Amino acid sequence: MARIVQKFGGTSVGDLERIRNVAQRVKLCVEAGNQVAVVVSAMAGTTNRLIEWANQIGSMHDAREYDTIVSTGEQISVGLLSIALQNIGVDARSWLGWQIPFKTDDFHSAARIEEINAKEIIYRLNKGQVAVVAGFQGIAPDGRISTLGRGGSDTSAVALAAAIDADRCDIFTDVEGVYTTDPRIMPKARKLDSITFEEMLEMASAGARVLQTRSVAMAMRHSVNLQVLSSFKESPGTLVQNEEKQMEKQKVSGIAYSAEEAKVTVVGLPDKPGIAARIFGALAEIHINVDMIVQSASTDSEKTDITFSLARSDLWDAVKSIKNIKEELDFERLDHDDNIAKVSVIGTAMRTQPGIAKRMFEVLSDKQINMQVISTSEIKISVLIQADYTELAVRSLHDAFGLDRPD
Ligand code: ASP
Ligand code: MG
């Protein structure tokens, strides 16, 4: 007997038929002798519609009311799934975030989970009842409903798995697992049997959208055994696990990309302490996340250039806020480009095998793709390129690292 958290995303509960299918899957897991807690998202499209309504009624909305509105999608799906389970003879009840409770901080619309009191859930799981838990929501210190940010149900599921000390957290989704790259642009992409937490984190932050990044970080911190699998097919998915479990086969695991990047270069800045702090301080103030940063000396050594990348949707706000402090910073020029993509090669092999960067750069140069910025971490190399070359770069790298071949 094991204690298992099963999480079903929006497409998996997209209509009543699918909700009935989910109920059957849960029933199978219960009949196999397991204790089961299910976390569900809102039915596909629901959260988008709720957000649209919130924006249309008034754009300067109170984030507490926004949370009151957008959390309702999950309330519907937990109720429906509980009834579907009861109808096929499974003892089940629904739980909203505040009922458990999932205690969060007070950052309404992007709250973080601080504590889960799972006593009652554990008591009922022990008695054989299935807990159907609303993802994405919690209760803030002000006593009001909070939500965790888009895709937050993954994080709810992992947090619950940690709180009830689950043996496994299965994330059911509309794909079969984690792929070596995006199958929509590379037909030869292959489902991975396993991947390490760190690789998964890099994949998620480099643009692969299977799991919310925060959920992976949380699973890693609490050593939650995570599996990503399809809710439509009966096949094994991808295990996300500690590196020790696969020490023998360090490899290149995947190619990730994000085609929605932009790049800004502040040209001719005085080369003195405090300049970078001022630029990135101004961006932090308006909550803009910067990704890669490169500082280079210009020909005249009194001056320096700073280049950074960011999400394309943040470009204009970033440009405006830096222009606002032009006099103070005393730079010559601000260049920007909104047609940029980031392509990353990811794998634990980089820790031990030299030459992976060289290989990557050769492949891109063979295809005449110019790398504008390069950055590396222990298990990732990322480059910025012209967005039009994204597909070519991803396919060529996938081939060059032999990712279509099983391990
Ligand atoms: N329903 C929320 C969203 O669409 C949370 C989730 O699906 O994970 O973002
Ligand atoms: Mg999701």
CSV table of C-alpha atoms and ligand atoms in Angstrom, one decimal:
chain,number,residue,atom,x,y,z
A,1,MET,CA,0.0,0.0,0.0
A,2,ALA,CA,1.3,3.4,-0.9
A,3,ARG,CA,0.1,7.0,-0.3
A,4,ILE,CA,-0.2,8.7,-3.6
A,5,VAL,CA,-1.0,12.3,-4.8
A,6,GLN,CA,-2.5,12.4,-8.3
A,7,LYS,CA,-2.7,15.8,-10.0
A,8,PHE,CA,-4.9,16.3,-13.1
A,9,GLY,CA,-4.4,19.5,-15.1
A,10,GLY,CA,-7.0,21.5,-17.0
A,11,THR,CA,-7.2,19.5,-20.2
A,12,SER,CA,-7.5,16.3,-18.2
A,13,VAL,CA,-10.7,17.6,-16.6
A,14,GLY,CA,-11.7,19.6,-19.7
A,15,ASP,CA,-15.3,18.3,-19.9
A,16,LEU,CA,-17.6,16.0,-18.0
A,17,GLU,CA,-16.6,12.9,-20.0
A,18,ARG,CA,-13.0,13.5,-19.1
A,19,ILE,CA,-13.9,14.1,-15.5
A,20,ARG,CA,-15.5,10.7,-15.5
A,21,ASN,CA,-12.4,9.2,-17.0
A,22,VAL,CA,-10.3,10.8,-14.2
A,23,ALA,CA,-12.6,9.3,-11.7
A,24,GLN,CA,-12.0,5.8,-13.2
A,25,ARG,CA,-8.2,6.3,-13.0
A,26,VAL,CA,-8.5,7.4,-9.3
A,27,LYS,CA,-10.7,4.3,-8.6
A,28,LEU,CA,-8.1,2.0,-10.1
A,29,CYS,CA,-5.5,3.5,-7.9
A,30,VAL,CA,-7.7,3.1,-4.8
A,31,GLU,CA,-8.6,-0.5,-5.8
A,32,ALA,CA,-4.9,-1.3,-6.0
A,33,GLY,CA,-4.8,-0.7,-2.3
A,34,ASN,CA,-3.5,2.9,-2.2
A,35,GLN,CA,-4.4,5.9,-0.2
A,36,VAL,CA,-5.2,8.6,-2.8
A,37,ALA,CA,-5.3,12.4,-2.6
A,38,VAL,CA,-6.2,14.1,-5.9
A,39,VAL,CA,-5.4,17.7,-6.8
A,40,VAL,CA,-7.2,19.2,-9.7
A,41,SER,CA,-7.0,22.4,-11.8
A,42,ALA,CA,-9.8,24.3,-13.3
A,43,MET,CA,-11.4,22.9,-16.5
A,44,ALA,CA,-9.4,24.0,-19.5
A,45,GLY,CA,-10.1,27.6,-20.5
A,46,THR,CA,-11.9,28.4,-17.3
A,47,THR,CA,-9.1,30.3,-15.6
A,48,ASN,CA,-8.4,32.3,-18.7
A,49,ARG,CA,-12.1,33.3,-18.9
A,50,LEU,CA,-12.2,34.3,-15.3
A,51,ILE,CA,-9.0,36.5,-15.7
A,52,GLU,CA,-10.6,38.2,-18.7
A,53,TRP,CA,-13.7,39.0,-16.7
A,54,ALA,CA,-11.6,40.4,-13.8
A,55,ASN,CA,-9.7,42.6,-16.2
A,56,GLN,CA,-12.7,43.8,-18.1
A,57,ILE,CA,-14.6,44.9,-15.0
A,58,GLY,CA,-11.8,47.3,-14.1
A,59,SER,CA,-8.1,47.0,-14.9
A,60,MET,CA,-6.8,48.4,-11.6
A,61,HIS,CA,-8.3,45.5,-9.7
A,62,ASP,CA,-7.8,44.7,-6.1
A,63,ALA,CA,-5.7,41.5,-6.1
A,64,ARG,CA,-7.7,40.1,-3.2
A,65,GLU,CA,-10.9,40.3,-5.4
A,66,TYR,CA,-8.9,38.9,-8.4
A,67,ASP,CA,-8.1,35.8,-6.2
A,68,THR,CA,-11.8,35.5,-5.2
A,69,ILE,CA,-12.7,35.4,-8.8
A,70,VAL,CA,-10.0,33.2,-10.4
A,71,SER,CA,-10.0,30.6,-7.6
A,72,THR,CA,-13.5,29.6,-8.5
A,73,GLY,CA,-12.5,27.4,-11.4
A,74,GLU,CA,-11.0,24.8,-9.1
A,75,GLN,CA,-14.0,24.9,-6.8
A,76,ILE,CA,-16.1,23.6,-9.7
A,77,SER,CA,-13.8,20.9,-10.7
A,78,VAL,CA,-13.3,19.4,-7.2
A,79,GLY,CA,-17.1,19.3,-6.7
A,80,LEU,CA,-17.6,17.6,-10.1
A,81,LEU,CA,-14.9,15.1,-9.6
A,82,SER,CA,-16.1,14.2,-6.1
A,83,ILE,CA,-19.6,13.5,-7.4
A,84,ALA,CA,-18.1,11.4,-10.3
A,85,LEU,CA,-16.2,9.4,-7.7
A,86,GLN,CA,-19.1,8.9,-5.4
A,87,ASN,CA,-21.2,7.8,-8.4
A,88,ILE,CA,-18.8,4.9,-9.1
A,89,GLY,CA,-18.7,3.8,-5.5
A,90,VAL,CA,-15.6,5.6,-4.3
A,91,ASP,CA,-15.8,7.4,-0.9
A,92,ALA,CA,-14.6,10.9,-1.7
A,93,ARG,CA,-15.0,14.6,-0.6
A,94,SER,CA,-13.8,17.9,-2.0
A,95,TRP,CA,-11.5,20.3,-0.1
A,96,LEU,CA,-10.9,23.9,-0.9
A,97,GLY,CA,-7.6,25.6,0.0
A,98,TRP,CA,-8.9,27.3,3.1
A,99,GLN,CA,-10.6,24.2,4.4
A,100,ILE,CA,-7.4,22.2,4.7
A,101,PRO,CA,-5.8,24.8,5.1
A,102,PHE,CA,-3.1,25.7,2.6
A,103,LYS,CA,-1.6,28.7,4.4
A,104,THR,CA,0.1,31.2,2.1
A,105,ASP,CA,1.8,34.6,2.3
A,106,ASP,CA,-0.2,37.7,1.5
A,107,PHE,CA,1.1,38.2,-2.1
A,108,HIS,CA,-2.4,37.9,-3.6
A,109,SER,CA,-2.4,36.5,-7.2
A,110,ALA,CA,1.2,35.2,-6.8
A,111,ALA,CA,1.1,33.8,-3.3
A,112,ARG,CA,3.6,31.2,-1.8
A,113,ILE,CA,2.6,28.3,0.3
A,114,GLU,CA,4.0,28.7,3.8
A,115,GLU,CA,2.4,25.8,5.7
A,116,ILE,CA,-0.1,23.0,5.2
A,117,ASN,CA,-1.9,21.4,8.1
A,118,ALA,CA,-2.7,18.0,6.7
A,119,LYS,CA,-3.9,16.3,9.9
A,120,GLU,CA,-7.5,15.9,9.0
A,121,ILE,CA,-6.6,14.8,5.4
A,122,ILE,CA,-4.3,12.1,6.7
A,123,TYR,CA,-6.9,10.9,9.2
A,124,ARG,CA,-9.4,10.5,6.4
A,125,LEU,CA,-6.9,8.9,4.0
A,126,ASN,CA,-6.2,6.3,6.7
A,127,LYS,CA,-9.9,5.6,6.8
A,128,GLY,CA,-10.0,5.0,3.1
A,129,GLN,CA,-11.6,8.3,1.9
A,130,VAL,CA,-10.2,10.0,-1.2
A,131,ALA,CA,-9.4,13.7,-0.7
A,132,VAL,CA,-10.2,15.8,-3.8
A,133,VAL,CA,-8.2,19.0,-3.3
A,134,ALA,CA,-8.5,22.3,-5.2
A,135,GLY,CA,-5.2,23.2,-6.7
A,136,PHE,CA,-3.9,26.8,-7.2
A,137,GLN,CA,-5.5,28.3,-4.0
A,138,GLY,CA,-4.9,28.8,-0.3
A,139,ILE,CA,-5.7,31.2,2.5
A,140,ALA,CA,-3.6,34.3,3.2
A,141,PRO,CA,-2.8,35.8,6.7
A,142,ASP,CA,-5.6,38.3,6.1
A,143,GLY,CA,-8.1,35.4,6.1
A,144,ARG,CA,-8.9,35.8,2.4
A,145,ILE,CA,-8.5,33.4,-0.5
A,146,SER,CA,-5.1,33.6,-2.3
A,147,THR,CA,-3.9,32.0,-5.5
A,148,LEU,CA,-0.5,30.8,-6.5
A,149,GLY,CA,0.1,32.2,-10.0
A,150,ARG,CA,-0.6,30.6,-13.3
A,151,GLY,CA,0.1,26.8,-13.4
A,152,GLY,CA,0.1,26.8,-9.6
A,153,SER,CA,-1.8,23.5,-9.2
A,154,ASP,CA,1.5,21.6,-9.8
A,155,THR,CA,2.9,23.4,-6.8
A,156,SER,CA,-0.2,22.6,-4.8
A,157,ALA,CA,0.2,18.9,-5.6
A,158,VAL,CA,3.9,18.8,-4.7
A,159,ALA,CA,3.3,20.7,-1.5
A,160,LEU,CA,0.5,18.4,-0.5
A,161,ALA,CA,2.6,15.3,-1.3
A,162,ALA,CA,5.3,16.7,1.0
A,163,ALA,CA,2.8,17.5,3.7
A,164,ILE,CA,1.2,14.1,3.8
A,165,ASP,CA,4.5,12.4,3.2
A,166,ALA,CA,3.3,10.7,0.0
A,167,ASP,CA,5.3,7.9,-1.6
A,168,ARG,CA,4.7,9.5,-5.0
A,169,CYS,CA,3.3,12.5,-6.7
A,170,ASP,CA,1.9,11.7,-10.2
A,171,ILE,CA,1.3,14.7,-12.4
A,172,PHE,CA,-1.2,13.7,-15.1
A,173,THR,CA,-1.1,16.0,-18.2
A,174,ASP,CA,-1.9,16.1,-21.9
A,175,VAL,CA,1.6,14.9,-22.9
A,176,GLU,CA,3.3,11.6,-22.2
A,177,GLY,CA,6.0,13.0,-20.0
A,178,VAL,CA,9.1,15.2,-20.3
A,179,TYR,CA,10.6,15.2,-23.8
A,180,THR,CA,14.1,15.7,-25.1
A,181,THR,CA,12.8,18.8,-26.7
A,182,ASP,CA,9.4,20.2,-27.9
A,183,PRO,CA,7.9,17.5,-30.2
A,184,ARG,CA,5.9,20.3,-32.0
A,185,ILE,CA,9.1,21.5,-33.6
A,186,MET,CA,11.2,18.3,-33.5
A,187,PRO,CA,9.3,15.2,-34.5
A,188,LYS,CA,12.2,13.1,-33.4
A,189,ALA,CA,11.9,14.3,-29.8
A,190,ARG,CA,11.8,11.4,-27.4
A,191,LYS,CA,10.1,10.9,-24.1
A,192,LEU,CA,12.6,10.6,-21.3
A,193,ASP,CA,12.3,7.7,-18.8
A,194,SER,CA,13.9,9.8,-16.1
A,195,ILE,CA,15.4,13.2,-15.5
A,196,THR,CA,17.1,14.8,-12.5
A,197,PHE,CA,15.4,17.6,-10.5
A,198,GLU,CA,18.2,20.0,-11.5
A,199,GLU,CA,17.8,19.2,-15.2
A,200,MET,CA,14.1,19.6,-14.9
A,201,LEU,CA,14.5,22.9,-13.2
A,202,GLU,CA,16.8,24.1,-16.0
A,203,MET,CA,14.4,22.8,-18.6
A,204,ALA,CA,11.5,24.6,-17.0
A,205,SER,CA,13.3,27.9,-16.6
A,206,ALA,CA,14.7,27.5,-20.2
A,207,GLY,CA,11.2,27.4,-21.7
A,208,ALA,CA,9.9,23.8,-21.4
A,209,ARG,CA,6.4,24.2,-20.0
A,210,VAL,CA,5.5,20.8,-18.6
A,211,LEU,CA,5.7,21.7,-14.9
A,212,GLN,CA,5.5,25.0,-13.1
A,213,THR,CA,9.2,25.7,-12.1
A,214,ARG,CA,8.3,26.4,-8.5
A,215,SER,CA,6.8,22.9,-8.2
A,216,VAL,CA,10.1,21.3,-9.3
A,217,ALA,CA,12.1,23.4,-6.8
A,218,MET,CA,9.7,22.3,-4.1
A,219,ALA,CA,9.9,18.6,-5.0
A,220,MET,CA,13.7,18.8,-4.9
A,221,ARG,CA,13.7,20.5,-1.5
A,222,HIS,CA,11.4,17.9,0.0
A,223,SER,CA,12.6,14.9,-2.0
A,224,VAL,CA,9.1,14.2,-3.4
A,225,ASN,CA,9.2,11.4,-6.0
A,226,LEU,CA,7.6,13.1,-9.0
A,227,GLN,CA,6.3,11.4,-12.1
A,228,VAL,CA,4.9,13.2,-15.2
A,229,LEU,CA,2.5,11.1,-17.3
A,230,SER,CA,-0.4,11.2,-19.7
A,231,SER,CA,-4.0,11.2,-18.4
A,232,PHE,CA,-5.1,9.8,-21.8
A,233,LYS,CA,-2.8,6.9,-22.2
A,234,GLU,CA,-1.8,4.0,-20.0
A,235,SER,CA,1.9,4.3,-20.4
A,236,PRO,CA,4.8,5.0,-18.0
A,237,GLY,CA,5.8,8.7,-17.9
A,238,THR,CA,9.0,10.4,-16.8
A,239,LEU,CA,10.4,10.1,-13.3
A,240,VAL,CA,11.9,13.3,-11.9
A,241,GLN,CA,14.4,12.2,-9.3
A,242,ASN,CA,17.6,12.8,-7.4
A,243,GLU,CA,20.8,12.6,-9.3
A,244,GLU,CA,22.2,9.9,-7.0
A,245,LYS,CA,19.6,7.5,-8.5
A,246,GLN,CA,21.1,7.9,-11.9
A,247,MET,CA,24.8,8.6,-11.1
A,248,GLU,CA,26.0,6.1,-13.7
A,249,LYS,CA,24.5,7.8,-16.7
A,250,GLN,CA,25.3,11.4,-16.8
A,251,LYS,CA,24.2,12.6,-20.2
A,252,VAL,CA,22.8,15.5,-22.2
A,253,SER,CA,19.1,15.2,-21.5
A,254,GLY,CA,17.4,17.9,-23.6
A,255,ILE,CA,17.3,21.0,-25.7
A,256,ALA,CA,15.0,23.7,-24.4
A,257,TYR,CA,14.1,27.0,-26.0
A,258,SER,CA,12.1,30.1,-25.4
A,259,ALA,CA,11.3,32.1,-28.5
A,260,GLU,CA,9.8,35.0,-26.6
A,261,GLU,CA,12.9,36.9,-25.5
A,262,ALA,CA,14.2,40.3,-26.0
A,263,LYS,CA,17.6,41.9,-25.5
A,264,VAL,CA,18.7,45.3,-24.3
A,265,THR,CA,22.1,46.9,-24.6
A,266,VAL,CA,23.0,50.0,-22.6
A,267,VAL,CA,26.0,51.4,-24.6
A,268,GLY,CA,28.7,53.6,-23.3
A,269,LEU,CA,28.1,53.5,-19.5
A,270,PRO,CA,30.7,55.1,-17.2
A,271,ASP,CA,32.8,52.2,-15.9
A,272,LYS,CA,32.3,52.8,-12.1
A,273,PRO,CA,30.8,51.1,-9.1
A,274,GLY,CA,27.0,51.3,-8.7
A,275,ILE,CA,26.0,51.5,-12.3
A,276,ALA,CA,24.8,47.9,-12.7
A,277,ALA,CA,23.1,48.1,-9.3
A,278,ARG,CA,21.2,51.2,-10.5
A,279,ILE,CA,20.0,49.7,-13.8
A,280,PHE,CA,18.9,46.4,-12.3
A,281,GLY,CA,17.5,48.1,-9.2
A,282,ALA,CA,15.2,50.2,-11.5
A,283,LEU,CA,14.0,47.0,-13.2
A,284,ALA,CA,13.5,45.1,-10.0
A,285,GLU,CA,11.3,48.0,-8.7
A,286,ILE,CA,8.8,47.4,-11.5
A,287,HIS,CA,9.1,43.6,-11.0
A,288,ILE,CA,10.9,42.8,-14.2
A,289,ASN,CA,12.9,39.6,-14.2
A,290,VAL,CA,16.2,39.8,-16.1
A,291,ASP,CA,17.7,36.5,-17.4
A,292,MET,CA,21.2,36.7,-18.9
A,293,ILE,CA,23.5,39.6,-18.1
A,294,VAL,CA,26.8,40.4,-19.8
A,295,GLN,CA,29.1,43.3,-19.2
A,296,SER,CA,31.8,44.1,-21.7
A,297,ALA,CA,34.5,46.7,-21.8
A,298,SER,CA,34.1,48.9,-24.9
A,299,THR,CA,37.2,50.1,-26.9
A,300,ASP,CA,37.6,53.1,-24.8
A,301,SER,CA,38.4,51.8,-21.3
A,302,GLU,CA,36.5,54.5,-19.4
A,303,LYS,CA,33.3,53.1,-20.7
A,304,THR,CA,31.4,49.8,-20.6
A,305,ASP,CA,28.4,48.2,-22.2
A,306,ILE,CA,25.8,46.1,-20.4
A,307,THR,CA,23.6,43.6,-22.3
A,308,PHE,CA,20.7,41.7,-20.7
A,309,SER,CA,17.9,39.6,-21.8
A,310,LEU,CA,14.3,39.5,-20.6
A,311,ALA,CA,10.8,38.4,-21.5
A,312,ARG,CA,9.6,40.1,-24.7
A,313,SER,CA,6.5,41.2,-23.0
A,314,ASP,CA,8.6,43.2,-20.5
A,315,LEU,CA,10.7,45.0,-23.1
A,316,TRP,CA,8.9,48.3,-23.4
A,317,ASP,CA,8.5,48.8,-19.6
A,318,ALA,CA,12.2,48.1,-19.2
A,319,VAL,CA,13.3,50.5,-21.9
A,320,LYS,CA,11.1,53.2,-20.5
A,321,SER,CA,12.4,52.8,-17.0
A,322,ILE,CA,16.1,52.9,-18.1
A,323,LYS,CA,15.4,56.0,-20.3
A,324,ASN,CA,14.0,57.6,-17.2
A,325,ILE,CA,17.4,57.5,-15.5
A,326,LYS,CA,19.5,58.3,-18.6
A,327,GLU,CA,20.8,61.6,-17.2
A,328,GLU,CA,21.8,60.0,-13.9
A,329,LEU,CA,23.4,57.0,-15.6
A,330,ASP,CA,25.1,59.1,-18.3
A,331,PHE,CA,25.1,56.4,-21.0
A,332,GLU,CA,25.4,57.0,-24.7
A,333,ARG,CA,22.7,54.9,-26.3
A,334,LEU,CA,20.1,52.3,-25.6
A,335,ASP,CA,19.8,49.4,-28.2
A,336,HIS,CA,17.1,46.8,-28.1
A,337,ASP,CA,15.9,43.8,-30.1
A,338,ASP,CA,12.6,42.0,-29.6
A,339,ASN,CA,13.2,39.2,-32.0
A,340,ILE,CA,15.4,37.0,-29.8
A,341,ALA,CA,15.3,33.4,-28.8
A,342,LYS,CA,17.1,31.5,-26.1
A,343,VAL,CA,18.3,28.0,-26.8
A,344,SER,CA,19.7,25.8,-24.1
A,345,VAL,CA,21.5,22.4,-24.0
A,346,ILE,CA,20.9,20.8,-20.6
A,347,GLY,CA,22.4,17.7,-19.0
A,348,THR,CA,24.4,16.4,-16.0
A,349,ALA,CA,27.0,15.3,-18.5
A,350,MET,CA,28.4,18.8,-18.4
A,351,ARG,CA,29.8,18.2,-15.0
A,352,THR,CA,32.2,15.5,-16.2
A,353,GLN,CA,32.4,15.5,-20.0
A,354,PRO,CA,34.5,18.3,-21.6
A,355,GLY,CA,33.7,19.5,-25.1
A,356,ILE,CA,29.9,19.9,-24.9
A,357,ALA,CA,30.1,23.6,-25.3
A,358,LYS,CA,32.5,23.2,-28.2
A,359,ARG,CA,30.1,20.8,-29.9
A,360,MET,CA,27.2,23.2,-29.4
A,361,PHE,CA,29.0,26.2,-30.8
A,362,GLU,CA,30.3,24.1,-33.8
A,363,VAL,CA,26.8,23.0,-34.7
A,364,LEU,CA,25.4,26.5,-34.6
A,365,SER,CA,28.3,27.9,-36.6
A,366,ASP,CA,27.8,25.2,-39.2
A,367,LYS,CA,24.3,26.4,-39.6
A,368,GLN,CA,25.5,30.0,-39.8
A,369,ILE,CA,23.6,30.9,-36.7
A,370,ASN,CA,25.2,33.8,-34.8
A,371,MET,CA,25.3,33.6,-31.0
A,372,GLN,CA,24.7,37.0,-29.4
A,373,VAL,CA,25.1,36.1,-25.8
A,374,ILE,CA,26.3,33.0,-24.1
A,375,SER,CA,25.8,31.9,-20.5
A,376,THR,CA,26.5,28.7,-18.6
A,377,SER,CA,25.6,27.0,-15.4
A,378,GLU,CA,27.0,23.7,-14.1
A,379,ILE,CA,24.5,21.7,-16.2
A,380,LYS,CA,23.3,24.1,-18.9
A,381,ILE,CA,24.6,26.2,-21.7
A,382,SER,CA,22.3,28.9,-23.1
A,383,VAL,CA,22.7,31.1,-26.1
A,384,LEU,CA,20.7,34.0,-27.5
A,385,ILE,CA,20.1,33.9,-31.2
A,386,GLN,CA,17.9,35.6,-33.7
A,387,ALA,CA,14.4,34.1,-33.2
A,388,ASP,CA,13.9,33.1,-36.8
A,389,TYR,CA,16.6,30.4,-36.3
A,390,THR,CA,15.0,28.8,-33.3
A,391,GLU,CA,13.7,25.7,-35.0
A,392,LEU,CA,16.8,25.2,-37.0
A,393,ALA,CA,19.0,25.5,-33.9
A,394,VAL,CA,16.8,23.1,-31.8
A,395,ARG,CA,16.7,20.4,-34.5
A,396,SER,CA,20.4,20.6,-35.3
A,397,LEU,CA,21.4,20.4,-31.7
A,398,HIS,CA,19.0,17.5,-31.0
A,399,ASP,CA,20.5,15.6,-33.9
A,400,ALA,CA,24.1,16.5,-32.9
A,401,PHE,CA,23.7,15.2,-29.4
A,402,GLY,CA,21.9,12.0,-30.6
A,403,LEU,CA,18.9,12.7,-28.4
A,404,ASP,CA,16.6,10.7,-30.7
A,405,ARG,CA,18.5,7.5,-29.7
A,406,PRO,CA,17.4,5.7,-26.5
A,407,ASP,CA,19.9,5.8,-23.6
B,1,ASP,N1,-6.1,26.9,-13.1
B,1,ASP,C1,-4.8,27.6,-12.9
B,1,ASP,C2,-4.3,28.1,-14.2
B,1,ASP,O1,-4.8,27.9,-15.2
B,1,ASP,C3,-3.8,26.8,-12.1
B,1,ASP,C4,-3.4,25.5,-12.9
B,1,ASP,O2,-4.0,25.1,-13.9
B,1,ASP,O3,-2.3,25.0,-12.5
B,1,ASP,O4,-3.2,28.7,-14.2
B,2,MG,MG,-0.3,23.2,-15.9
